[in-house]
Short mmCIF file of C-alpha atoms and ligand atoms in Angstrom, two decimals:
data_model
loop_
_atom_site.label_atom_id
_atom_site.label_comp_id
_atom_site.label_asym_id
_atom_site.label_seq_id
_atom_site.Cartn_x
_atom_site.Cartn_y
_atom_site.Cartn_z
CA UNK X 1 -25.97 -5.25 15.81
CA UNK X 2 -22.77 -4.27 17.63
CA UNK X 3 -20.74 -1.26 16.52
CA UNK X 4 -18.45 -3.59 14.62
CA UNK X 5 -20.44 -6.56 13.36
CA UNK X 6 -17.66 -8.99 12.59
CA UNK X 7 -20.08 -11.79 11.65
CA UNK X 8 -21.82 -9.59 9.10
CA UNK X 9 -18.51 -8.26 7.81
CA UNK X 10 -17.13 -11.76 7.27
CA UNK X 11 -20.24 -12.62 5.28
CA UNK X 12 -19.40 -9.74 2.95
CA UNK X 13 -16.19 -11.57 1.94
CA UNK X 14 -17.18 -14.79 0.14
CA UNK X 15 -13.67 -16.28 0.14
CA UNK X 16 -13.62 -16.36 3.93
CA UNK X 17 -16.20 -19.14 3.82
CA UNK X 18 -13.94 -21.58 1.99
CA UNK X 19 -11.85 -24.28 3.52
CA UNK X 20 -8.17 -24.98 2.90
CA UNK X 21 -6.72 -28.45 3.41
CA UNK X 22 -9.88 -29.50 5.18
CA UNK X 23 -9.75 -26.62 7.67
CA UNK X 24 -11.51 -23.28 7.64
CA UNK X 25 -9.36 -20.71 5.84
CA UNK X 26 -7.46 -18.47 8.24
CA UNK X 27 -6.23 -15.71 5.98
CA UNK X 28 -3.37 -13.81 7.62
CA UNK X 29 -1.55 -12.63 4.51
CA UNK X 30 -3.36 -9.34 4.14
CA UNK X 31 -0.19 -7.28 3.78
CA UNK X 32 0.47 -9.20 0.55
CA UNK X 33 -3.06 -8.72 -0.71
CA UNK X 34 -6.44 -8.28 0.92
CA UNK X 35 -9.65 -10.19 0.19
CA UNK X 36 -12.52 -8.55 -1.68
CA UNK X 37 -16.07 -7.92 -0.46
CA UNK X 38 -18.99 -9.05 -2.64
CA UNK X 39 -19.78 -5.45 -3.55
CA UNK X 40 -16.39 -5.20 -5.29
CA UNK X 41 -16.77 -8.53 -7.09
CA UNK X 42 -20.30 -7.52 -8.17
CA UNK X 43 -19.07 -4.12 -9.35
CA UNK X 44 -16.65 -5.84 -11.74
CA UNK X 45 -19.39 -8.12 -13.02
CA UNK X 46 -21.87 -5.26 -13.33
CA UNK X 47 -19.42 -3.15 -15.28
CA UNK X 48 -18.89 -5.86 -17.88
CA UNK X 49 -22.51 -6.97 -18.03
CA UNK X 50 -24.12 -3.52 -18.07
CA UNK X 51 -21.72 -0.65 -18.64
CA UNK X 52 -18.71 -1.78 -20.67
CA UNK X 53 -17.57 1.04 -22.97
CA UNK X 54 -14.49 3.16 -23.33
CA UNK X 55 -14.25 6.29 -21.26
CA UNK X 56 -13.87 9.96 -22.19
CA UNK X 57 -14.43 9.22 -25.87
CA UNK X 58 -17.94 8.30 -26.83
CA UNK X 59 -21.03 10.38 -27.24
CA UNK X 60 -23.19 7.29 -26.72
CA UNK X 61 -24.92 6.47 -23.44
CA UNK X 62 -22.77 3.53 -22.45
CA UNK X 63 -19.61 5.56 -22.78
CA UNK X 64 -21.18 8.37 -20.80
CA UNK X 65 -22.16 5.92 -18.05
CA UNK X 66 -18.70 4.32 -17.98
CA UNK X 67 -17.07 7.77 -17.85
CA UNK X 68 -19.35 8.92 -15.04
CA UNK X 69 -18.60 5.75 -13.03
CA UNK X 70 -14.83 6.05 -13.68
CA UNK X 71 -14.75 9.70 -12.57
CA UNK X 72 -17.00 8.90 -9.59
CA UNK X 73 -14.32 6.37 -8.56
CA UNK X 74 -11.73 9.14 -8.70
CA UNK X 75 -13.98 11.24 -6.45
CA UNK X 76 -14.18 8.28 -3.99
CA UNK X 77 -10.38 8.09 -3.98
CA UNK X 78 -10.17 11.81 -3.19
CA UNK X 79 -12.67 11.43 -0.35
CA UNK X 80 -10.75 8.39 0.95
CA UNK X 81 -7.55 10.45 1.07
CA UNK X 82 -9.29 13.42 2.72
CA UNK X 83 -8.88 15.59 -0.39
CA UNK X 84 -11.29 18.27 -1.56
CA UNK X 85 -10.17 17.97 -5.15
CA UNK X 86 -9.81 14.76 -7.21
CA UNK X 87 -7.57 16.22 -9.93
CA UNK X 88 -4.32 15.06 -8.32
CA UNK X 89 -5.50 11.43 -8.11
CA UNK X 90 -4.05 9.42 -10.96
CA UNK X 91 -5.09 5.85 -11.60
CA UNK X 92 -2.03 3.64 -11.96
CA UNK X 93 -1.45 -0.11 -11.69
CA UNK X 94 -0.43 0.09 -8.06
CA UNK X 95 2.00 1.67 -5.64
CA UNK X 96 4.94 0.32 -7.64
CA UNK X 97 3.83 2.13 -10.76
CA UNK X 98 2.99 5.28 -8.80
CA UNK X 99 6.46 5.47 -7.26
CA UNK X 100 8.12 4.68 -10.60
CA UNK X 101 6.05 7.43 -12.22
CA UNK X 102 7.35 10.04 -9.78
CA UNK X 103 10.93 8.76 -9.99
CA UNK X 104 10.83 8.83 -13.78
CA UNK X 105 8.81 11.97 -14.44
CA UNK X 106 9.77 14.20 -11.53
CA UNK X 107 13.21 12.68 -10.91
CA UNK X 108 14.46 12.78 -14.46
CA UNK X 109 13.43 16.43 -14.85
CA UNK X 110 14.59 17.69 -11.46
CA UNK X 111 17.52 15.65 -10.13
CA UNK X 112 21.17 16.30 -10.90
CA UNK X 113 24.60 15.33 -9.66
CA UNK X 114 25.06 16.26 -6.00
CA UNK X 115 21.33 15.99 -5.16
CA UNK X 116 20.21 13.50 -2.54
CA UNK X 117 17.16 11.26 -2.23
CA UNK X 118 16.57 10.28 1.38
CA UNK X 119 14.92 6.91 2.08
CA UNK X 120 14.69 4.73 5.19
CA UNK X 121 16.06 1.31 5.97
CA UNK X 122 12.60 -0.20 6.15
CA UNK X 123 11.45 0.51 2.62
CA UNK X 124 9.88 -2.04 0.31
CA UNK X 125 11.98 -2.66 -2.82
CA UNK X 126 9.32 -0.70 -4.75
CA UNK X 127 10.38 2.39 -2.81
CA UNK X 128 14.13 1.73 -3.16
CA UNK X 129 14.90 0.50 -6.65
CA UNK X 130 13.15 3.25 -8.69
CA UNK X 131 15.20 5.82 -6.73
CA UNK X 132 18.41 3.86 -7.17
CA UNK X 133 17.86 3.71 -10.91
CA UNK X 134 16.97 7.39 -11.28
CA UNK X 135 19.95 8.30 -9.08
CA UNK X 136 22.26 6.33 -11.37
CA UNK X 137 20.80 8.13 -14.39
CA UNK X 138 20.95 11.64 -12.98
CA UNK X 139 24.06 11.49 -10.77
CA UNK X 140 21.98 11.97 -7.60
CA UNK X 141 22.70 9.90 -4.52
CA UNK X 142 20.44 7.68 -2.40
CA UNK X 143 20.86 8.19 1.36
CA UNK X 144 19.35 5.83 3.92
CA UNK X 145 17.94 6.66 7.34
CA UNK X 146 18.67 3.85 9.80
CA UNK X 147 16.03 2.16 11.95
CA UNK X 148 16.27 1.50 15.69
CA UNK X 149 16.34 -2.08 17.06
CA UNK X 150 12.56 -1.73 17.71
CA UNK X 151 12.01 -1.13 14.01
CA UNK X 152 11.27 2.58 14.18
CA UNK X 153 12.83 5.20 11.94
CA UNK X 154 15.67 6.85 13.84
CA UNK X 155 14.30 10.40 13.83
CA UNK X 156 17.52 11.96 15.19
CA UNK X 157 19.47 10.39 12.33
CA UNK X 158 16.72 11.41 9.90
CA UNK X 159 17.01 15.06 10.97
CA UNK X 160 20.79 14.84 10.71
CA UNK X 161 20.65 13.47 7.16
CA UNK X 162 18.40 16.22 5.85
CA UNK X 163 20.26 19.06 4.17
CA UNK X 164 20.02 21.54 1.34
CA UNK X 165 21.17 18.66 -0.92
CA UNK X 166 18.03 16.63 -0.09
CA UNK X 167 15.65 17.03 -2.99
CA UNK X 168 13.20 14.24 -2.25
CA UNK X 169 12.35 12.15 0.81
CA UNK X 170 10.46 8.90 0.24
CA UNK X 171 9.27 6.63 3.01
CA UNK X 172 6.58 4.11 3.86
CA UNK X 173 3.69 5.33 5.96
CA UNK X 174 3.62 1.81 7.42
CA UNK X 175 6.27 -0.90 7.12
CA UNK X 176 5.00 -4.00 5.34
CA UNK X 177 7.62 -6.18 7.01
CA UNK X 178 7.25 -5.00 10.61
CA UNK X 179 3.96 -3.12 10.85
CA UNK X 180 5.68 0.03 12.17
CA UNK X 181 3.63 3.20 11.68
CA UNK X 182 6.04 5.98 10.86
CA UNK X 183 5.49 9.52 12.18
CA UNK X 184 4.67 10.55 8.65
CA UNK X 185 3.39 14.06 9.33
CA UNK X 186 6.45 14.92 11.40
CA UNK X 187 8.87 13.42 8.88
CA UNK X 188 7.11 15.36 6.12
CA UNK X 189 7.33 18.61 8.05
CA UNK X 190 11.05 18.09 8.72
CA UNK X 191 11.80 17.16 5.12
CA UNK X 192 9.89 20.09 3.68
CA UNK X 193 11.57 22.49 6.12
CA UNK X 194 14.84 21.32 4.55
CA UNK X 195 13.42 22.16 1.13
CA UNK X 196 12.68 18.61 -0.05
CA UNK X 197 9.56 17.13 -1.63
CA UNK X 198 7.99 14.15 0.15
CA UNK X 199 6.58 10.97 -1.31
CA UNK X 200 4.72 8.67 1.07
CA UNK X 201 4.30 5.02 0.16
CA UNK X 202 0.84 4.39 1.55
CA UNK X 203 0.60 0.79 0.45
CA UNK X 204 0.23 -0.59 3.95
CA UNK X 205 -1.58 2.29 5.64
CA UNK X 206 -4.60 2.69 3.39
CA UNK X 207 -6.01 -0.69 4.50
CA UNK X 208 -5.61 -0.04 8.22
CA UNK X 209 -6.60 3.48 9.14
CA UNK X 210 -7.96 6.76 7.84
CA UNK X 211 -5.41 8.51 5.65
CA UNK X 212 -5.61 12.29 5.65
CA UNK X 213 -3.26 13.53 2.94
CA UNK X 214 -3.77 17.28 3.66
CA UNK X 215 -2.96 16.65 7.34
CA UNK X 216 0.15 14.67 6.36
CA UNK X 217 1.14 17.56 4.11
CA UNK X 218 3.11 15.37 1.70
CA UNK X 219 3.62 16.07 -2.01
CA UNK X 220 2.92 12.56 -3.35
CA UNK X 221 1.03 9.61 -1.88
CA UNK X 222 0.77 6.19 -3.51
CA UNK X 223 -1.26 3.09 -2.66
CA UNK X 224 -2.42 -0.17 -4.28
CA UNK X 225 -6.05 -1.10 -4.75
CA UNK X 226 -5.53 -4.80 -4.15
CA UNK X 227 -4.24 -4.23 -0.63
CA UNK X 228 -7.23 -2.00 0.08
CA UNK X 229 -10.00 -4.52 -0.68
CA UNK X 230 -10.12 -3.59 -4.36
CA UNK X 231 -8.99 -5.52 -7.44
CA UNK X 232 -5.44 -6.16 -8.59
CA UNK X 233 -4.07 -4.03 -11.43
CA UNK X 234 -5.33 -0.70 -10.10
CA UNK X 235 -3.85 1.79 -7.66
CA UNK X 236 -3.49 5.46 -7.08
CA UNK X 237 -0.80 8.06 -7.19
CA UNK X 238 -1.85 11.35 -5.69
CA UNK X 239 0.35 14.36 -6.34
CA UNK X 240 -0.02 18.09 -5.78
CA UNK X 241 -1.67 19.16 -9.04
CA UNK X 242 0.81 22.00 -9.63
CA UNK X 243 3.72 19.54 -9.32
CA UNK X 244 2.05 17.02 -11.60
CA UNK X 245 1.29 19.65 -14.23
CA UNK X 246 4.95 20.69 -14.24
CA UNK X 247 6.19 17.10 -14.67
CA UNK X 248 6.82 15.76 -18.19
CA UNK X 249 4.59 12.74 -18.89
CA UNK X 250 6.27 9.36 -19.42
CA UNK X 251 3.70 7.47 -21.46
CA UNK X 252 2.17 8.93 -24.54
CA UNK X 253 -0.98 8.18 -26.49
CA UNK X 254 -4.72 8.70 -26.40
CA UNK X 255 -6.47 10.80 -23.78
CA UNK X 256 -3.35 12.46 -22.39
CA UNK X 257 -2.91 14.86 -25.30
CA UNK X 258 -4.37 18.29 -25.85
CA UNK X 259 -3.49 18.60 -29.52
CA UNK X 260 -1.52 16.33 -31.83
CA UNK X 261 0.14 17.66 -34.92
CA UNK X 262 3.20 16.38 -36.78
CA UNK X 263 4.64 19.79 -36.10
CA UNK X 264 4.39 19.09 -32.36
CA UNK X 265 2.06 17.76 -29.66
CA UNK X 266 0.80 19.36 -26.45
CA UNK X 267 -0.28 17.49 -23.34
CA UNK X 268 -3.16 17.81 -20.92
CA UNK X 269 -2.89 18.53 -17.23
CA UNK X 270 -3.27 15.95 -14.47
CA UNK X 271 -4.82 13.49 -14.12
CA UNK X 272 -5.16 12.73 -17.86
CA UNK X 273 -1.52 13.76 -18.40
CA UNK X 274 -0.47 10.49 -16.74
CA UNK X 275 -3.29 8.22 -17.91
CA UNK X 276 -2.26 7.50 -21.51
CA UNK X 277 -4.40 4.99 -23.35
CA UNK X 278 -7.44 3.07 -22.16
CA UNK X 279 -7.21 2.78 -18.39
CA UNK X 280 -8.29 -0.09 -16.16
CA UNK X 281 -11.86 1.16 -16.13
CA UNK X 282 -13.47 -1.76 -14.32
CA UNK X 283 -10.61 -1.83 -11.80
CA UNK X 284 -10.95 1.86 -11.01
CA UNK X 285 -14.74 1.57 -10.62
CA UNK X 286 -14.39 -1.45 -8.35
CA UNK X 287 -11.67 0.28 -6.32
CA UNK X 288 -14.06 3.17 -5.78
CA UNK X 289 -16.64 0.70 -4.51
CA UNK X 290 -14.05 -0.89 -2.18
CA UNK X 291 -13.14 2.48 -0.70
CA UNK X 292 -16.81 3.42 -0.25
CA UNK X 293 -17.26 0.09 1.56
CA UNK X 294 -14.32 0.71 3.89
CA UNK X 295 -14.80 4.39 4.75
CA UNK X 296 -17.82 4.08 7.09
CA UNK X 297 -16.18 1.29 9.14
CA UNK X 298 -12.59 2.59 9.24
CA UNK X 299 -12.54 3.76 12.87
CA UNK X 300 -14.20 0.63 14.28
CA UNK X 301 -12.10 -1.59 12.00
CA UNK X 302 -8.90 -0.02 13.26
CA UNK X 303 -9.93 -0.53 16.89
CA UNK X 304 -10.82 -4.16 16.14
CA UNK X 305 -7.46 -4.76 14.42
CA UNK X 306 -5.62 -3.24 17.38
CA UNK X 307 -7.40 -5.76 19.65
CA UNK X 308 -6.25 -8.54 17.31
CA UNK X 309 -2.70 -7.17 17.37
CA UNK X 310 -2.61 -7.02 21.17
CA UNK X 311 -4.04 -10.54 21.54
CA UNK X 312 -1.74 -12.03 18.88
CA UNK X 313 1.36 -10.31 20.29
CA UNK X 314 0.57 -11.68 23.75
CA UNK X 315 -0.08 -15.25 22.54
CA UNK X 316 2.95 -15.33 20.22
CA UNK X 317 5.28 -13.95 22.88
CA UNK X 318 4.30 -16.87 25.12
CA UNK X 319 5.62 -19.38 22.56
CA UNK X 320 9.04 -20.69 23.54
CA UNK X 321 11.81 -19.64 21.15
CA UNK X 322 9.60 -17.20 19.21
CA UNK X 323 11.00 -13.73 18.68
CA UNK X 324 8.97 -10.86 17.30
CA UNK X 325 10.95 -8.71 14.89
CA UNK X 326 9.97 -5.06 15.18
CA UNK X 327 8.19 -3.86 18.26
CA UNK X 328 7.43 -0.27 17.45
CA UNK X 329 5.24 1.72 19.84
CA UNK X 330 2.78 2.34 17.02
CA UNK X 331 2.01 -0.60 14.79
CA UNK X 332 -0.72 -1.89 12.53
CA UNK X 333 -1.77 -5.51 12.97
CA UNK X 334 1.30 -7.08 11.37
CA UNK X 335 3.60 -9.41 13.30
CA UNK X 336 6.93 -10.54 11.91
CA UNK X 337 8.61 -13.33 13.81
CA UNK X 338 11.08 -16.18 13.86
CA UNK X 339 11.19 -19.39 15.86
CA UNK X 340 14.50 -20.84 17.00
CA UNK X 341 15.36 -23.93 15.00
CA UNK X 342 12.80 -23.32 12.25
CA UNK X 343 13.18 -21.69 8.85
CA UNK X 344 10.38 -19.18 8.11
CA UNK X 345 9.38 -21.28 5.06
CA UNK X 346 8.98 -24.39 7.28
CA UNK X 347 6.77 -22.35 9.62
CA UNK X 348 4.67 -21.19 6.67
CA UNK X 349 4.33 -24.71 5.29
CA UNK X 350 3.31 -26.20 8.67
CA UNK X 351 0.74 -23.43 9.16
CA UNK X 352 -0.62 -23.98 5.65
CA UNK X 353 -1.38 -27.58 6.62
CA UNK X 354 -3.75 -26.08 9.21
CA UNK X 355 -5.41 -23.80 6.63
CA UNK X 356 -3.49 -20.74 7.84
CA UNK X 357 -2.05 -18.42 5.20
CA UNK X 358 0.92 -16.30 6.24
CA UNK X 359 3.85 -14.86 4.28
CA UNK X 360 7.44 -15.95 4.74
CA UNK X 361 10.72 -14.60 3.37
CA UNK X 362 12.25 -11.16 3.00
CA UNK X 363 8.92 -9.41 2.21
CA UNK X 364 10.64 -7.40 -0.54
CA UNK X 365 12.69 -5.71 2.19
CA UNK X 366 16.13 -7.26 1.74
CA UNK X 367 17.99 -4.24 3.18
CA UNK X 368 15.82 -4.35 6.32
CA UNK X 369 16.39 -8.09 6.74
CA UNK X 370 20.13 -7.50 6.33
CA UNK X 371 19.95 -4.83 9.05
CA UNK X 372 18.54 -7.46 11.42
CA UNK X 373 20.96 -10.12 10.22
CA UNK X 374 18.06 -12.25 9.00
CA UNK X 375 17.35 -13.97 5.70
CA UNK X 376 13.65 -13.54 6.36
CA UNK X 377 10.80 -13.80 8.81
CA UNK X 378 7.35 -15.34 9.07
CA UNK X 379 4.69 -12.64 8.95
CA UNK X 380 1.10 -12.76 10.07
CA UNK X 381 -0.81 -9.73 8.82
CA UNK X 382 -4.40 -9.10 9.86
CA UNK X 383 -7.36 -7.29 8.33
CA UNK X 384 -10.56 -6.12 9.99
CA UNK X 385 -12.36 -9.32 8.97
CA UNK X 386 -10.01 -11.47 11.06
CA UNK X 387 -11.16 -12.70 14.46
CA UNK X 388 -9.79 -13.45 17.92
CA UNK X 389 -10.58 -17.10 17.21
CA UNK X 390 -8.18 -16.92 14.27
CA UNK X 391 -5.52 -15.45 16.55
CA UNK X 392 -5.93 -18.56 18.75
CA UNK X 393 -5.75 -20.82 15.68
CA UNK X 394 -2.50 -19.11 14.65
CA UNK X 395 -0.96 -19.43 18.11
CA UNK X 396 -2.07 -23.06 18.54
CA UNK X 397 -0.70 -23.99 15.12
CA UNK X 398 2.59 -22.21 15.83
CA UNK X 399 2.93 -24.08 19.13
CA UNK X 400 2.41 -27.32 17.23
CA UNK X 401 4.92 -26.25 14.55
CA UNK X 402 7.50 -25.32 17.18
CA UNK X 403 7.27 -28.79 18.72
CA UNK X 404 7.61 -30.45 15.31
CA UNK X 405 10.63 -28.33 14.38
CA UNK X 406 12.35 -28.74 17.76
N1 PLP N 1 5.21 -0.57 -0.80
C1 PLP N 1 4.90 -1.35 0.22
C2 PLP N 1 5.15 -0.89 1.61
C3 PLP N 1 4.35 -2.60 -0.01
O1 PLP N 1 4.03 -3.40 1.03
C4 PLP N 1 4.16 -3.06 -1.34
C5 PLP N 1 3.66 -4.39 -1.62
O2 PLP N 1 3.83 -5.30 -0.83
C6 PLP N 1 4.49 -2.17 -2.37
C7 PLP N 1 5.02 -0.94 -2.06
C8 PLP N 1 4.26 -2.55 -3.80
O3 PLP N 1 2.91 -2.70 -4.02
P1 PLP N 1 2.36 -3.30 -5.40
O4 PLP N 1 3.07 -4.58 -5.60
O5 PLP N 1 0.92 -3.47 -5.16
O6 PLP N 1 2.66 -2.28 -6.45
#
C-alpha cells in the first residue's frame, strides 16, 4: 500500500461509487459540503440502533454510554484542533451558528459606539452579516480589509486599519470562493497586539490541513462538521474558556443551568453554558468519528490535494478564454474561474451533464464578487478522495463546454 492509498480511500466513501447522468460521479463541490466515509454513516446508524439515549441526564446504562460517546467526540474535536483541553469546544450547528454565537454573546456584552470590528473583503456572508447586525445594535462599526488582485488579504492595509478602536477581528482561515490561505497566525498576532480579540472562520481550512489553534493563537475558531467529512447539523465553536465563561449565554434551558429558582437562575461554565437543550448527539458522535478518520491521513491528504491543485491549475489555464479568479501564493485545492462568453451557471449545467458536480454563483461572497466586478464564478473544489483522472475529466468537459458556448 502506498503512503496515500487513494483507491482504498475512495472505497471508504460509498457515494463515490455512484453514477450521475450515466457517467461516474466526479464530485468537485467539496467546499459546499464534503462526502462522508462509511465509518461516519455507520456511527450514525450504530448510535440509533445501539446507544440512543439522552446525554448528561440519565443514571441508566444507555444514557451513560451516550454521554461517554458524546464527550469522547468533544475530546476528538480538541485533539483535531491541537488543544490540550476540550472545555472550550462547544457543539453548535455549524460555523454560521458559531459565529452568530460570538457576535450575539460576546458582541452584545462588549461592543459599544465607536468600537470597530475588522473583517476582510473575502469573507463568507456568515462572517459578515452577524457582525453587521451586532454593529447596528451596539453602535459599533464594521471595517473591511481589502484584498489584492491575486485574492490575498492586503496585509499593509490590514495593519493600517488596526487601532485602539478595533475590538474584534474576524477572518476566514481559507477563502471558500478563491481557496486563498490567509496568514492567520500573523494576522492574529497583529490584531492582538492592537488589543483586539480574533475569531477565525475555519470552515474551509479544517478539511484541508492540520489546524493548530494554540499555534494560531486566536480567541475563537469555528468550523462546520459537514465540510469536514462529518454530518450536517453539527459544528464546533472553540473559544478561550475564560472568555466563554465571561460571556452571557444566549439560549436558555436544560443542561446549561447550575441552579434554577423563581428567585433567579445561575448558569454553568463552558461548554454546557452554550449547549442549552438536547444537543445533536448522533451528529457530534459521528463528527468525532470523522475527525478520527481524517487525523492520521491529514499530511498525506494535503500533499495529494496540492498535486491535484497544481495539475488542475495547469490544465485549466490551457483552456482558451478561461480565467482563474484568485491566484494566491498559498491556496487549498479550490479553483474559481470564468470562461469568456459563458455564464457560470451554463458551465455548471454543461459539466453536470458529464457527471461533474461544481458550484456556480457568488459562493455567499457577494462583496468579494463585487470587488472583482463579477456576478459569480464557477468553482471546482477538491477533497483528498479526488483523483488526477478527475482533474482530466474536469478539463476535458470544460474544453467541450467552451466550444459549445463559443
Ligand atoms: N464560512 C465559510 C468560509 C464557508 O465556506 C461557509 C460555508 O460555505 C460558512 C462559513 C458557513 O458554513 P455553514 O453553512 O456550514 O454554517
